[in-house]
Amino acid sequence: MRRAAKPPEKLTPSSVYVRIRPVTQTGDCGHTDGEAVSKQLVSWDRASVKMRDSDRNDTTRYRYTGVIPPEMEQEEAFNAMLPNMLTDFQANNRNVLFFAYGQTGSGKTHTILGETESLASVEPAPGWGIFPRVVHSTLQLMQQWREAGVRSVLVASAVEFYCGAAFDLSSAASIKSEVTIDREANVFGARSKEITSTAQLKRWITKMYRHRTTAKTNMNDASSRSHCAFILTLHKLRADGRYVKTTFSMIDMAGSERAAKTGGVRTSGLEAGLEAMKMMDAGTPEKLSIGAQGALINQELSLIHTEILKAADMHQKGLPYQAQKELSTAASFYFCACCDGRAHVGACVTVSQSPQHGFESWFSLQFAEQLAASRVPQRQIKPVPMADAQEAAVRAAQETAKKLAEWGTDPTPQGAKQWRVFALQQGAAVHAAETTVFLQKLTDARDGTDAGDADTDGSSDEECPEPAAPKLRQLTKRSALDTGKINDAFSVFIRVCPSRSRFPPLDREKAKGTTECFAVADVDFSRDPPPQRITVCTPEPASAASTSFVFDRVFGNAQGQEEVYRSAVQPYVAEVLGGTNVTIFAYGQTGTGKTHTIVGPKEDPGVVSRCVRDLLQGLPGTGKELYYEYVQLYLDEFKDLLLEEPDVELKLLDGGRSGPVLQNATRRRARHAEVVLDDLEKGAARRATRGHDLNEVSSRSHAILMLRLVDPGDDPAEAAASMFIVDLAGSERVTRSGVTGQGFDEATSINQSLTALGRVVVALLDNQCSGRNFVPYNASPLTRILRAGLGGNCKTGLIACVTQAADSVSESVNTLRFAAQATHVQNKVEKKEVADKMGVEREEIEGAGHSLILERGKGVVQLPTGPLEVCGHWDGASGSLDRVVILLTGLNAVPASLMGLSGTLAAKGCQVLVPKLPGTTEKDLESDVQALISLIDWLGLARPVLYGRDWGAIRACKFKLSHPKRAAHLVLEEHASKLGEKEYRAKMKKDPGGACFGYVQWMWFFDGAMPKSMESPPGKNMKGFKGNVDFLWPMCSKGRHDPQGRSGVTKMADMFARVVKTKAVDSYLMGDEELAELIASRLRC
């Protein structure tokens, strides 16, 4: 049977505009005049330009999509050229390629970028070009999307096509890294920068301006000697859970020119190629360089011209077009890859009015008309489920890593073809890593947390993640101690990389010098020893000159291992022996002395050796036994360091009070310090390391030592207390460390995990300020295993390591900023006596419990107060009583209304019950509470999590007031007003007063009467309320989402939230999945 022919693709004309350069105030046309020619521009209208040829005595009209006259300002030009292309990029799921083409000095860069000075304004200024206006428009639209439940990330990258190759324009001019391009126009190796504001855009564009290659010629004082592509990538997660990615590439092409006019020496193509190889040589004559550059530019423009028209011709004949391998330059390959229907193609062809440049204008107008007449396909990108996109990104990362590993230990293939394949695979690895990061960012934004900027060249230390909320941003500008607050549960110490005669300084440090970059001084503070302030003294970078922070202690390079241990770590040993969990971890750039601090050499041991000795010395008085495990996290997989050749997969489990547990990890009892330390020394030797430009012996994995105090006869996994000591691998920029191949994969994995760590810290602080509750612990195995030490049941000590090396001051400042943010993390440390008492009470309650079996999700419990109907998802045989959630309905609501949420919670490993409480009016509140405590006692539940919807939330509050120790956490939701616009209108038509009914119950119970004002304190009914609460309220007005609270709903929600000592969270867009994730996370609090 013959297969049906594929239907021909719809062909669309390219959008081509001609822009006439205005005459300047001095009366010229923007550049030095040349010889007079016969061709002259004579007139133009809205869609055509006329040119006269005096030799032939005739006039030719050239037609286009539109003409931008010289008097038209930048904003008008933008509105004339870009609306359709912008809509395709933002809303129609199409890629866009827009380029500026024309003679040198005719205004291409002015059209694309505009004037950098104009970017000082955060709103569009008259001098703004196309690129900043596209960014501004997209940022505004993203804000509207956010209010509608659509999450998005906008990322910018820049590529310079110079001398036939492609380079990352964000790299400094002297160390530009080469990038590669595949047949689908994907650019690999160019650093991506998330853009969140126009202020940030100004800094980025200014940097790109500074890095591009220019030269002074007779026609232009700053003539572009390369084509520059500014690429915007929009990652979008729609409200229906589907993901789509589109790109908008704007290319400022180098201008066509004649050597006689520019002042260069005319060269042939061969001579130009030879001169291109010597361009960076200071001895190359300037005129020869300009001539060679011009020849290469003209050759590329001619090739691009030919291929674009060839692609259009093949499409019109119904034949596929594909960029040829033989295309000699990166620029031509990129353009032609976009011509295969992958983008909506548009162009602005700039021409001069000068009669002396009529020949160049004629050539540009001819090309523009041919391009305007061409027709090419424009394919729409289909959104895919977010889970599929994430799976594809992870799979791509794994496949590219596998391909790179096949090159072996020598990452330098021989031959141009082999090198291109290798470079493509290496670039694809970075691209996959970038995609994974941005997909996770979208998911986190949907789940309630926004990470800071993400620079994804495999580097996490360009900027420390910065919170978006103004209040939080203000909070983290200073450390907790700097604001006068003492955080005993999370102490932060700074260590300046010590001088080590055993390890001679690297050539890099010798060359850059190790001058004193920091000044340290005691702070007047009522504590002994006092905190210390560290100030950055070097003027590089400029923004760091006034940077200073206050920390618990700052250890200079003259202070040894003993003093660091005694001041920073030894107090925690007593805490562990007393039954408190402790986490110690070292953080910082690669090569700053983290491993030296944590492990150290035998003759000058670090934290690990001294902790083990002190723990064993203090052990006899506790009646406990000490066990230890030692693992590394390498490429996101845990490896056992206590085994010579580990062959068992280690699985990370949440664990109990003493922190996470690694299933199948080797666990040994510690009896003698020397035996333990010998074991750990052998394990450290198995740890992955690699030498590179920044560190001769760089750790390529995170090492975790887990020490657990256990009662004799108990399972070591159920420890009385634990101490985790973590030596984090160092963050690094791959462009500085010089790693390739497997080393590149290692650096990317390290930086991604450290980025996840930074985002967890930001989310924890954000929650304290905004009332949000989601923390992305699951983004990385590193943050999962450190969970207890980051906002959990643990005391934490962070040792942040920095270096005096002058070339690393920006990385050191980022480390200090991260450390300052960490000082605000609030851990929930549980006292041992309280925990022991609660444990005994829990055992007594559970021991008196009964088993419950539900048939088809329904059952009846015979309580002392009478029979009680229940439904839900309950496994009476093997279900855990540690993960129980009780869902409480509103008045007159049937329990079945919560069965959907119950099923979603059950899928997350929860035991769920929905009781049908006996009360039918507000007066039955006491009897409802009595029935609920009877049910909890009958089941033997110590402290379940309670979720209350509408009046069910009032029931939960009353229960907590009556039995404060019998509910672990409350999740309260106002659900009655969560209506769509159509539902709202129908309800108001039936009951005009119904809009207020949902609020009356809260007012009645929380205040006992109508409050006098929105700022009224809680009334008599809620006095003495204590507990952990999530308060969910749909921010909506007349059935429409209103996240800004313009209707006053926010004030009312905040008033009620203050009563339960929390902040209101907008739940209008929250579905069962997100709600269940929130409730399930409270089981681990």
Tab-separated table of N, CA and C in Angstrom, residues 576-620:
chain	number	residue	atom	x	y	z
A	576	VAL	N	26.581	17.191	69.878
A	576	VAL	CA	26.275	15.835	69.406
A	576	VAL	C	26.223	14.871	70.574
A	577	LEU	N	27.189	14.961	71.451
A	577	LEU	CA	27.206	14.073	72.615
A	577	LEU	C	25.993	14.317	73.509
A	578	GLY	N	25.421	15.514	73.444
A	578	GLY	CA	24.224	15.834	74.214
A	578	GLY	C	22.934	15.468	73.515
A	579	GLY	N	23.014	14.929	72.281
A	579	GLY	CA	21.824	14.457	71.573
A	579	GLY	C	21.278	15.373	70.510
A	580	THR	N	22.064	16.365	70.064
A	580	THR	CA	21.619	17.288	69.019
A	580	THR	C	22.294	16.944	67.694
A	581	ASN	N	21.540	16.955	66.620
A	581	ASN	CA	22.117	16.720	65.296
A	581	ASN	C	22.951	17.922	64.864
A	582	VAL	N	24.043	17.649	64.138
A	582	VAL	CA	24.966	18.697	63.711
A	582	VAL	C	25.387	18.436	62.263
A	583	THR	N	25.485	19.515	61.470
A	583	THR	CA	26.060	19.439	60.132
A	583	THR	C	27.169	20.479	60.022
A	584	ILE	N	28.341	20.055	59.558
A	584	ILE	CA	29.458	20.962	59.299
A	584	ILE	C	29.792	20.833	57.808
A	585	PHE	N	29.852	21.946	57.091
A	585	PHE	CA	30.276	21.830	55.687
A	585	PHE	C	31.123	23.019	55.277
A	586	ALA	N	32.044	22.729	54.354
A	586	ALA	CA	32.959	23.743	53.814
A	586	ALA	C	32.525	24.083	52.398
A	587	TYR	N	32.500	25.379	52.105
A	587	TYR	CA	31.985	25.874	50.822
A	587	TYR	C	32.961	26.897	50.263
A	588	GLY	N	33.145	26.924	48.947
A	588	GLY	CA	33.993	27.943	48.347
A	588	GLY	C	34.478	27.545	46.971
A	589	GLN	N	35.183	28.466	46.350
A	589	GLN	CA	35.743	28.233	45.024
A	589	GLN	C	36.787	27.118	45.086
A	590	THR	N	37.024	26.470	43.964
A	590	THR	CA	38.054	25.442	43.916
A	590	THR	C	39.420	26.043	44.271
A	591	GLY	N	40.197	25.295	45.033
A	591	GLY	CA	41.544	25.728	45.369
A	591	GLY	C	41.643	26.685	46.540
A	592	THR	N	40.580	26.812	47.361
A	592	THR	CA	40.620	27.763	48.473
A	592	THR	C	40.864	27.108	49.827
A	593	GLY	N	41.136	25.802	49.849
A	593	GLY	CA	41.519	25.159	51.101
A	593	GLY	C	40.406	24.451	51.835
A	594	LYS	N	39.328	24.064	51.146
A	594	LYS	CA	38.234	23.368	51.827
A	594	LYS	C	38.673	21.992	52.319
A	595	THR	N	39.272	21.210	51.419
A	595	THR	CA	39.723	19.866	51.814
A	595	THR	C	40.821	19.956	52.866
A	596	HIS	N	41.689	20.949	52.769
A	596	HIS	CA	42.720	21.152	53.786
A	596	HIS	C	42.073	21.414	55.146
A	597	THR	N	40.990	22.190	55.164
A	597	THR	CA	40.293	22.498	56.422
A	597	THR	C	39.567	21.283	56.970
A	598	ILE	N	38.886	20.534	56.128
A	598	ILE	CA	38.075	19.406	56.589
A	598	ILE	C	38.936	18.178	56.881
A	599	VAL	N	39.869	17.862	55.990
A	599	VAL	CA	40.674	16.638	56.148
A	599	VAL	C	42.068	16.979	56.655
A	600	GLY	N	42.806	17.760	55.874
A	600	GLY	CA	44.154	18.155	56.271
A	600	GLY	C	45.149	17.017	56.198
A	601	PRO	N	46.456	17.328	56.239
A	601	PRO	CA	47.488	16.285	56.229
A	601	PRO	C	47.645	15.653	57.614
A	602	LYS	N	48.336	14.525	57.683
A	602	LYS	CA	48.507	13.828	58.951
A	602	LYS	C	49.195	14.690	59.997
A	603	GLU	N	50.223	15.443	59.553
A	603	GLU	CA	50.980	16.238	60.507
A	603	GLU	C	50.224	17.475	60.974
A	604	ASP	N	49.168	17.858	60.279
A	604	ASP	CA	48.369	19.027	60.674
A	604	ASP	C	46.913	18.745	60.335
A	605	PRO	N	46.284	17.803	61.069
A	605	PRO	CA	44.972	17.301	60.687
A	605	PRO	C	43.889	18.377	60.755
A	606	GLY	N	42.814	18.096	59.997
A	606	GLY	CA	41.703	19.033	59.946
A	606	GLY	C	40.569	18.631	60.848
A	607	VAL	N	39.364	19.051	60.474
A	607	VAL	CA	38.177	18.885	61.308
A	607	VAL	C	37.860	17.421	61.566
A	608	VAL	N	37.942	16.572	60.530
A	608	VAL	CA	37.518	15.171	60.657
A	608	VAL	C	38.302	14.452	61.747
A	609	SER	N	39.604	14.497	61.685
A	609	SER	CA	40.443	13.781	62.646
A	609	SER	C	40.177	14.244	64.074
A	610	ARG	N	40.084	15.532	64.262
A	610	ARG	CA	39.895	16.063	65.607
A	610	ARG	C	38.501	15.740	66.144
A	611	CYS	N	37.468	15.760	65.285
A	611	CYS	CA	36.110	15.410	65.714
A	611	CYS	C	36.025	13.947	66.147
A	612	VAL	N	36.598	13.067	65.348
A	612	VAL	CA	36.550	11.638	65.673
A	612	VAL	C	37.205	11.380	67.022
A	613	ARG	N	38.365	11.972	67.257
A	613	ARG	CA	39.071	11.766	68.537
A	613	ARG	C	38.245	12.299	69.705
A	614	ASP	N	37.676	13.495	69.566
A	614	ASP	CA	36.914	14.079	70.668
A	614	ASP	C	35.615	13.329	70.920
A	615	LEU	N	34.971	12.849	69.867
A	615	LEU	CA	33.743	12.076	70.053
A	615	LEU	C	34.013	10.767	70.792
A	616	LEU	N	35.063	10.063	70.391
A	616	LEU	CA	35.397	8.806	71.060
A	616	LEU	C	35.832	9.049	72.504
A	617	GLN	N	36.491	10.161	72.733
A	617	GLN	CA	36.920	10.479	74.095
A	617	GLN	C	35.718	10.785	74.993
A	618	GLY	N	34.683	11.445	74.454
A	618	GLY	CA	33.515	11.786	75.256
A	618	GLY	C	32.436	10.726	75.261
A	619	LEU	N	32.625	9.653	74.521
A	619	LEU	CA	31.591	8.638	74.358
A	619	LEU	C	31.275	7.848	75.635
A	620	PRO	N	32.273	7.472	76.449
A	620	PRO	CA	31.965	6.615	77.602
A	620	PRO	C	30.904	7.163	78.544
